Amino acid sequence: MNSPLKDLLRFFVASVLIMLAAAALNFTVDPLQIFRASRQFTAVYSPDSRLQNAGLIRSQTFDTLFMGTSLAIHFRQSDIDRILGVKSLKLSMTGSSSREQVFVLDAAMARKPRRVIWEVDDWVFHDTPDIDANTYLPADLYRGGPKGIASYLFSGEMARVSVWIAAQSIPAFKPILKSLTSETLLKFPISDVDDINTLQAGEDVGARYNAARAMAAYRYITDPARRKYLLDDTDYDMKVRVFERDAIGLIKSHPDVTFDIYLPPYSILQWLALRETSPETLTSVDEFSAYLCRRLMDFPNVRLFDFRAIKEVTHDLNNYSDVIHHSPDIDLKVLQWLAQGKYRVDRARPTEYLDQLKAQVEAYRLVSEGQDALTDDFGQGGASR
Amino acid sequence: MLFNSYPFIFVFLPAVLLGYFAANRLGPTAPVIWLALASLVFYSFSNWPFVALLLASIAFNYVIGWLLISRNLREGRRFAVLVAGVAGDLLTLGVFKYAGFVLSNIDTLFSTSFAVNILLPVGISFYTFTQIAFLVDAYRGKVAHYALPHYALFVTYFPHLIAGPILHHRDMIPQFESNDSKRPNPRLILYGLIIFGIGLFKKTGLADGIQPLVALAFHQASPSFDQAWIGALAYTFQLYFDFSGYSDMAIGISLMFGIFLPLNFNSPYKATSIIDFWRRWHMTLSQFLRDYLYIPLGGNRHGSLLRYTNLMITMLLGGLWHGAAWTFVIWGALHGLYLCINHAWINYGPPIPARLQRPAGVAAFLLTFLAVVVAWVFFRADSLASALSLLSRMADPGQIVFGRTEMVQGLLIAVYAAIAWFAPNTQEITGYDHKNRLVGENIGPWQVRPLLLYGGAAAFAFGVLGIQQHSEFIYFRF
């Protein structure tokens, strides 16, 4: 063997050893808690819920799953547990499709939860690529197969997190590392599972949720240059097909699990935007809503709650950061309504709340869309009935 | 298929490498045909609908080249054939890359409601330019007749096909014809792996690592002064490590096949003038624009005014080459303006006294870097309005957040800046010398073999560990 060949061999051996060392470190520290709950090392969590959920469903103890989109992302598990008397695991994912939600819920079903609380938006039911083509959700890691485990163990990013966690176990390094811990350098900056994707302590809720912001968002989405995006939501048949495949498929395959499904309280501006810019979309959404409400009544393990017509919430624009996202105060109200069984859809009148909403949307009038009209029932919203 | 993917690194590349050397037993043309076929397979993995377009482009240009080289046409006819060839290439590029842009502008001006949505074939800008250069040189009588397999490989050669470097036929085809490159050379394979490893680490470790910070400036409605600067600088370094990482990988892969690709980067952010910058950034594009656009336009041969005009035209078209959008046109125009100012300063500026040479050099370096960052804002922004909005934020120190998060982000930017400004580049580390076909020689005493070997292995290992599910190279879209 001549020297270049020996060097080539050394190169490969050194590369493989470094990769194996990284894998061994990841296995030992296990940042996602895939193999075991953290005991020897500090538990840390990532706000990237598509990644983090893969670990949470293995490491956490729960009897209730909490799922949804960004509208259900700020809930605290401790609030859910306290108000509903359960042991919950929040799995909400910002911008998630029904395919993603059902895939994650299905993976968590292996731990035999008794109940699923599911925040449902009509727009999550749309055609999306197969879950294995989803570059943001590590499907193989959820499945726990060799490919998923290998991608976790041989991940440089995980190795960086592992080094960070391992270094924090050395008392001398802990203060400086803690002060440097941020999402910039570390994808796992959260130290308490209850804090995952909640608003940070000290955050100015009033500055984040107010009528001015809601109205600004309304003006933004109804701008003629952007209003075409509202037209993307008119394929009723596609929504029904995806809804049947994902939501109904999951509900049918788990008859022993109670599904508390709720339709969240968007601001009235969301519906107004549809009415003013794309009435055909509004009609399609209403028709799909009606289908969803009736269809879910077919299942004894489903309790459906419709919060969309609660005027004291949806018409107070100070509850919103844009046209749909409500404040943590409304999160708590949602939990209380669920606990009290309020606004539960009656099997005999499945579209009762939907009909109320339609009447509200039809009757609602903006005072003026101009800046001068920022005076109304609620102080600064630019809109009133 | 991406260079930074497991299937490429652990399946495609080893299989093509083994096949290439094995095919040599069948004769000197067999490895060339094998490599051309493998390149088409590589291209078809992500662009199969456009394989036919690529093959048609090769056939078209080969026939035009044959007419220019092998047929004894009269001068007028030769010129007509050249015009037809270049026009055909530009028409194809125009249809696929610029038709949507032109029609949308016509629509904006005249409300025509015409709109087209044509998919951009990956690599079309690169393979069109290499072939235009071939046709022009064939017309100039600087090209001998090439065999079709060698020509096809020159165009399709997978290490460069998607995002360059832009190859020159006189550089490449003699290497494809050489028998030396078709025998496995462990030394070249080793250095190829080291260079590939460095490039892979640049991409997966550095460029992908800083990518989230870019959103601070470009995906946020109203960033503060510090956030806008952090985002703009993050993009400045992301683009460099992404594209130079890709170029390193291309050079490293090619070296394993015994083929030396031209350099594309030479520490561009160390430049002390814009002229210097363009000698260091995307060097093969600069050379192409100089040889096939700036000089044919007249270059600097007809006085200052025409020189500056030619510079502006060249850089405007260089901007438009990157993409069909006004942001790229403005980016090109800015660099054209910078170059004009730079040349004017050289010609008409005051001489720098000897005692001020050093501070003047530092000032020139900082000014060059600042000018480049400002231009990148247009290059990256979705629209002119958002570019101007971001620049206005960068010019408004009244709004500063600079909390703990921004401090950590600033620290990260400083680390990237230190690497870009003070670290040796890949060719300095490995002694890669494209012109003399050398590697691993003439390197400094600090690059003792074990350090280079194990450092390269570490770069390769960390590069592989850093592979994310899907992370395209920025220059794929050009």
mmCIF file of N, CA and C in Angstrom, chain B residues 214-256:
data_model
loop_
_atom_site.group_PDB
_atom_site.id
_atom_site.type_symbol
_atom_site.label_atom_id
_atom_site.label_comp_id
_atom_site.label_asym_id
_atom_site.label_seq_id
_atom_site.Cartn_x
_atom_site.Cartn_y
_atom_site.Cartn_z
ATOM 1 N N VAL B 214 -31.112 35.577 8.654
ATOM 2 C CA VAL B 214 -31.460 36.373 7.468
ATOM 3 C C VAL B 214 -32.911 36.855 7.569
ATOM 4 N N ALA B 215 -33.750 35.999 8.155
ATOM 5 C CA ALA B 215 -35.172 36.330 8.282
ATOM 6 C C ALA B 215 -35.390 37.585 9.118
ATOM 7 N N LEU B 216 -34.455 37.870 10.001
ATOM 8 C CA LEU B 216 -34.586 39.066 10.854
ATOM 9 C C LEU B 216 -34.785 40.323 10.020
ATOM 10 N N ALA B 217 -34.076 40.377 8.905
ATOM 11 C CA ALA B 217 -34.169 41.570 8.068
ATOM 12 C C ALA B 217 -35.173 41.404 6.938
ATOM 13 N N PHE B 218 -35.193 40.218 6.346
ATOM 14 C CA PHE B 218 -35.940 40.074 5.097
ATOM 15 C C PHE B 218 -37.334 39.481 5.278
ATOM 16 N N HIS B 219 -37.637 38.915 6.417
ATOM 17 C CA HIS B 219 -38.972 38.358 6.637
ATOM 18 C C HIS B 219 -39.686 39.043 7.792
ATOM 19 N N GLN B 220 -39.310 40.242 8.076
ATOM 20 C CA GLN B 220 -39.926 40.963 9.174
ATOM 21 C C GLN B 220 -40.381 42.324 8.659
ATOM 22 N N ALA B 221 -41.581 42.716 9.048
ATOM 23 C CA ALA B 221 -42.157 43.938 8.483
ATOM 24 C C ALA B 221 -41.336 45.179 8.858
ATOM 25 N N SER B 222 -40.961 45.278 10.101
ATOM 26 C CA SER B 222 -40.240 46.495 10.491
ATOM 27 C C SER B 222 -39.114 46.157 11.469
ATOM 28 N N PRO B 223 -37.991 45.675 10.925
ATOM 29 C CA PRO B 223 -36.859 45.384 11.816
ATOM 30 C C PRO B 223 -36.254 46.661 12.372
ATOM 31 N N SER B 224 -35.629 46.540 13.523
ATOM 32 C CA SER B 224 -34.931 47.696 14.086
ATOM 33 C C SER B 224 -33.600 47.868 13.354
ATOM 34 N N PHE B 225 -32.894 48.930 13.692
ATOM 35 C CA PHE B 225 -31.594 49.232 13.066
ATOM 36 C C PHE B 225 -30.636 48.048 13.189
ATOM 37 N N ASP B 226 -30.502 47.532 14.408
ATOM 38 C CA ASP B 226 -29.543 46.444 14.625
ATOM 39 C C ASP B 226 -30.019 45.138 13.985
ATOM 40 N N GLN B 227 -31.326 44.872 14.046
ATOM 41 C CA GLN B 227 -31.836 43.651 13.420
ATOM 42 C C GLN B 227 -31.653 43.700 11.904
ATOM 43 N N ALA B 228 -31.884 44.891 11.319
ATOM 44 C CA ALA B 228 -31.718 45.036 9.870
ATOM 45 C C ALA B 228 -30.263 44.768 9.470
ATOM 46 N N TRP B 229 -29.326 45.303 10.249
ATOM 47 C CA TRP B 229 -27.908 45.079 9.935
ATOM 48 C C TRP B 229 -27.515 43.617 10.153
ATOM 49 N N ILE B 230 -28.005 43.032 11.240
ATOM 50 C CA ILE B 230 -27.683 41.618 11.499
ATOM 51 C C ILE B 230 -28.196 40.755 10.342
ATOM 52 N N GLY B 231 -29.439 41.027 9.901
ATOM 53 C CA GLY B 231 -30.016 40.240 8.808
ATOM 54 C C GLY B 231 -29.265 40.442 7.502
ATOM 55 N N ALA B 232 -28.929 41.700 7.189
ATOM 56 C CA ALA B 232 -28.228 41.980 5.931
ATOM 57 C C ALA B 232 -26.833 41.352 5.945
ATOM 58 N N LEU B 233 -26.144 41.457 7.075
ATOM 59 C CA LEU B 233 -24.810 40.845 7.173
ATOM 60 C C LEU B 233 -24.915 39.323 7.142
ATOM 61 N N ALA B 234 -25.950 38.795 7.799
ATOM 62 C CA ALA B 234 -26.135 37.340 7.787
ATOM 63 C C ALA B 234 -26.294 36.852 6.353
ATOM 64 N N TYR B 235 -27.079 37.592 5.555
ATOM 65 C CA TYR B 235 -27.244 37.169 4.155
ATOM 66 C C TYR B 235 -25.927 37.298 3.392
ATOM 67 N N THR B 236 -25.176 38.358 3.691
ATOM 68 C CA THR B 236 -23.877 38.556 3.041
ATOM 69 C C THR B 236 -22.981 37.332 3.239
ATOM 70 N N PHE B 237 -22.945 36.826 4.465
ATOM 71 C CA PHE B 237 -22.083 35.671 4.738
ATOM 72 C C PHE B 237 -22.737 34.368 4.292
ATOM 73 N N GLN B 238 -24.056 34.283 4.423
ATOM 74 C CA GLN B 238 -24.730 33.064 3.979
ATOM 75 C C GLN B 238 -24.472 32.825 2.487
ATOM 76 N N LEU B 239 -24.662 33.888 1.690
ATOM 77 C CA LEU B 239 -24.487 33.759 0.248
ATOM 78 C C LEU B 239 -23.064 33.334 -0.089
ATOM 79 N N TYR B 240 -22.099 33.943 0.584
ATOM 80 C CA TYR B 240 -20.705 33.605 0.302
ATOM 81 C C TYR B 240 -20.402 32.145 0.655
ATOM 82 N N PHE B 241 -20.775 31.733 1.853
ATOM 83 C CA PHE B 241 -20.435 30.363 2.255
ATOM 84 C C PHE B 241 -21.257 29.336 1.473
ATOM 85 N N ASP B 242 -22.464 29.706 1.096
ATOM 86 C CA ASP B 242 -23.300 28.805 0.313
ATOM 87 C C ASP B 242 -22.699 28.591 -1.077
ATOM 88 N N PHE B 243 -22.420 29.697 -1.767
ATOM 89 C CA PHE B 243 -21.972 29.594 -3.155
ATOM 90 C C PHE B 243 -20.518 29.141 -3.237
ATOM 91 N N SER B 244 -19.670 29.659 -2.360
ATOM 92 C CA SER B 244 -18.273 29.210 -2.425
ATOM 93 C C SER B 244 -18.179 27.766 -1.925
ATOM 94 N N GLY B 245 -19.065 27.391 -1.009
ATOM 95 C CA GLY B 245 -19.111 25.987 -0.567
ATOM 96 C C GLY B 245 -19.491 25.089 -1.716
ATOM 97 N N TYR B 246 -20.504 25.507 -2.482
ATOM 98 C CA TYR B 246 -20.909 24.723 -3.656
ATOM 99 C C TYR B 246 -19.739 24.617 -4.637
ATOM 100 N N SER B 247 -19.068 25.732 -4.881
ATOM 101 C CA SER B 247 -17.958 25.732 -5.845
ATOM 102 C C SER B 247 -16.826 24.827 -5.367
ATOM 103 N N ASP B 248 -16.527 24.863 -4.070
ATOM 104 C CA ASP B 248 -15.506 23.963 -3.519
ATOM 105 C C ASP B 248 -15.911 22.510 -3.737
ATOM 106 N N MET B 249 -17.177 22.223 -3.468
ATOM 107 C CA MET B 249 -17.641 20.841 -3.648
ATOM 108 C C MET B 249 -17.492 20.410 -5.105
ATOM 109 N N ALA B 250 -17.858 21.321 -6.019
ATOM 110 C CA ALA B 250 -17.735 21.005 -7.446
ATOM 111 C C ALA B 250 -16.269 20.725 -7.795
ATOM 112 N N ILE B 251 -15.379 21.572 -7.289
ATOM 113 C CA ILE B 251 -13.946 21.400 -7.578
ATOM 114 C C ILE B 251 -13.443 20.087 -6.980
ATOM 115 N N GLY B 252 -13.859 19.804 -5.743
ATOM 116 C CA GLY B 252 -13.419 18.567 -5.074
ATOM 117 C C GLY B 252 -13.920 17.327 -5.788
ATOM 118 N N ILE B 253 -15.193 17.326 -6.173
ATOM 119 C CA ILE B 253 -15.752 16.163 -6.887
ATOM 120 C C ILE B 253 -14.981 15.949 -8.182
ATOM 121 N N SER B 254 -14.789 17.038 -8.915
ATOM 122 C CA SER B 254 -14.127 16.942 -10.213
ATOM 123 C C SER B 254 -12.691 16.432 -10.058
ATOM 124 N N LEU B 255 -12.050 16.880 -8.991
ATOM 125 C CA LEU B 255 -10.659 16.460 -8.772
ATOM 126 C C LEU B 255 -10.562 14.947 -8.567
ATOM 127 N N MET B 256 -11.592 14.367 -7.961
ATOM 128 C CA MET B 256 -11.584 12.903 -7.790
ATOM 129 C C MET B 256 -11.573 12.203 -9.151
#
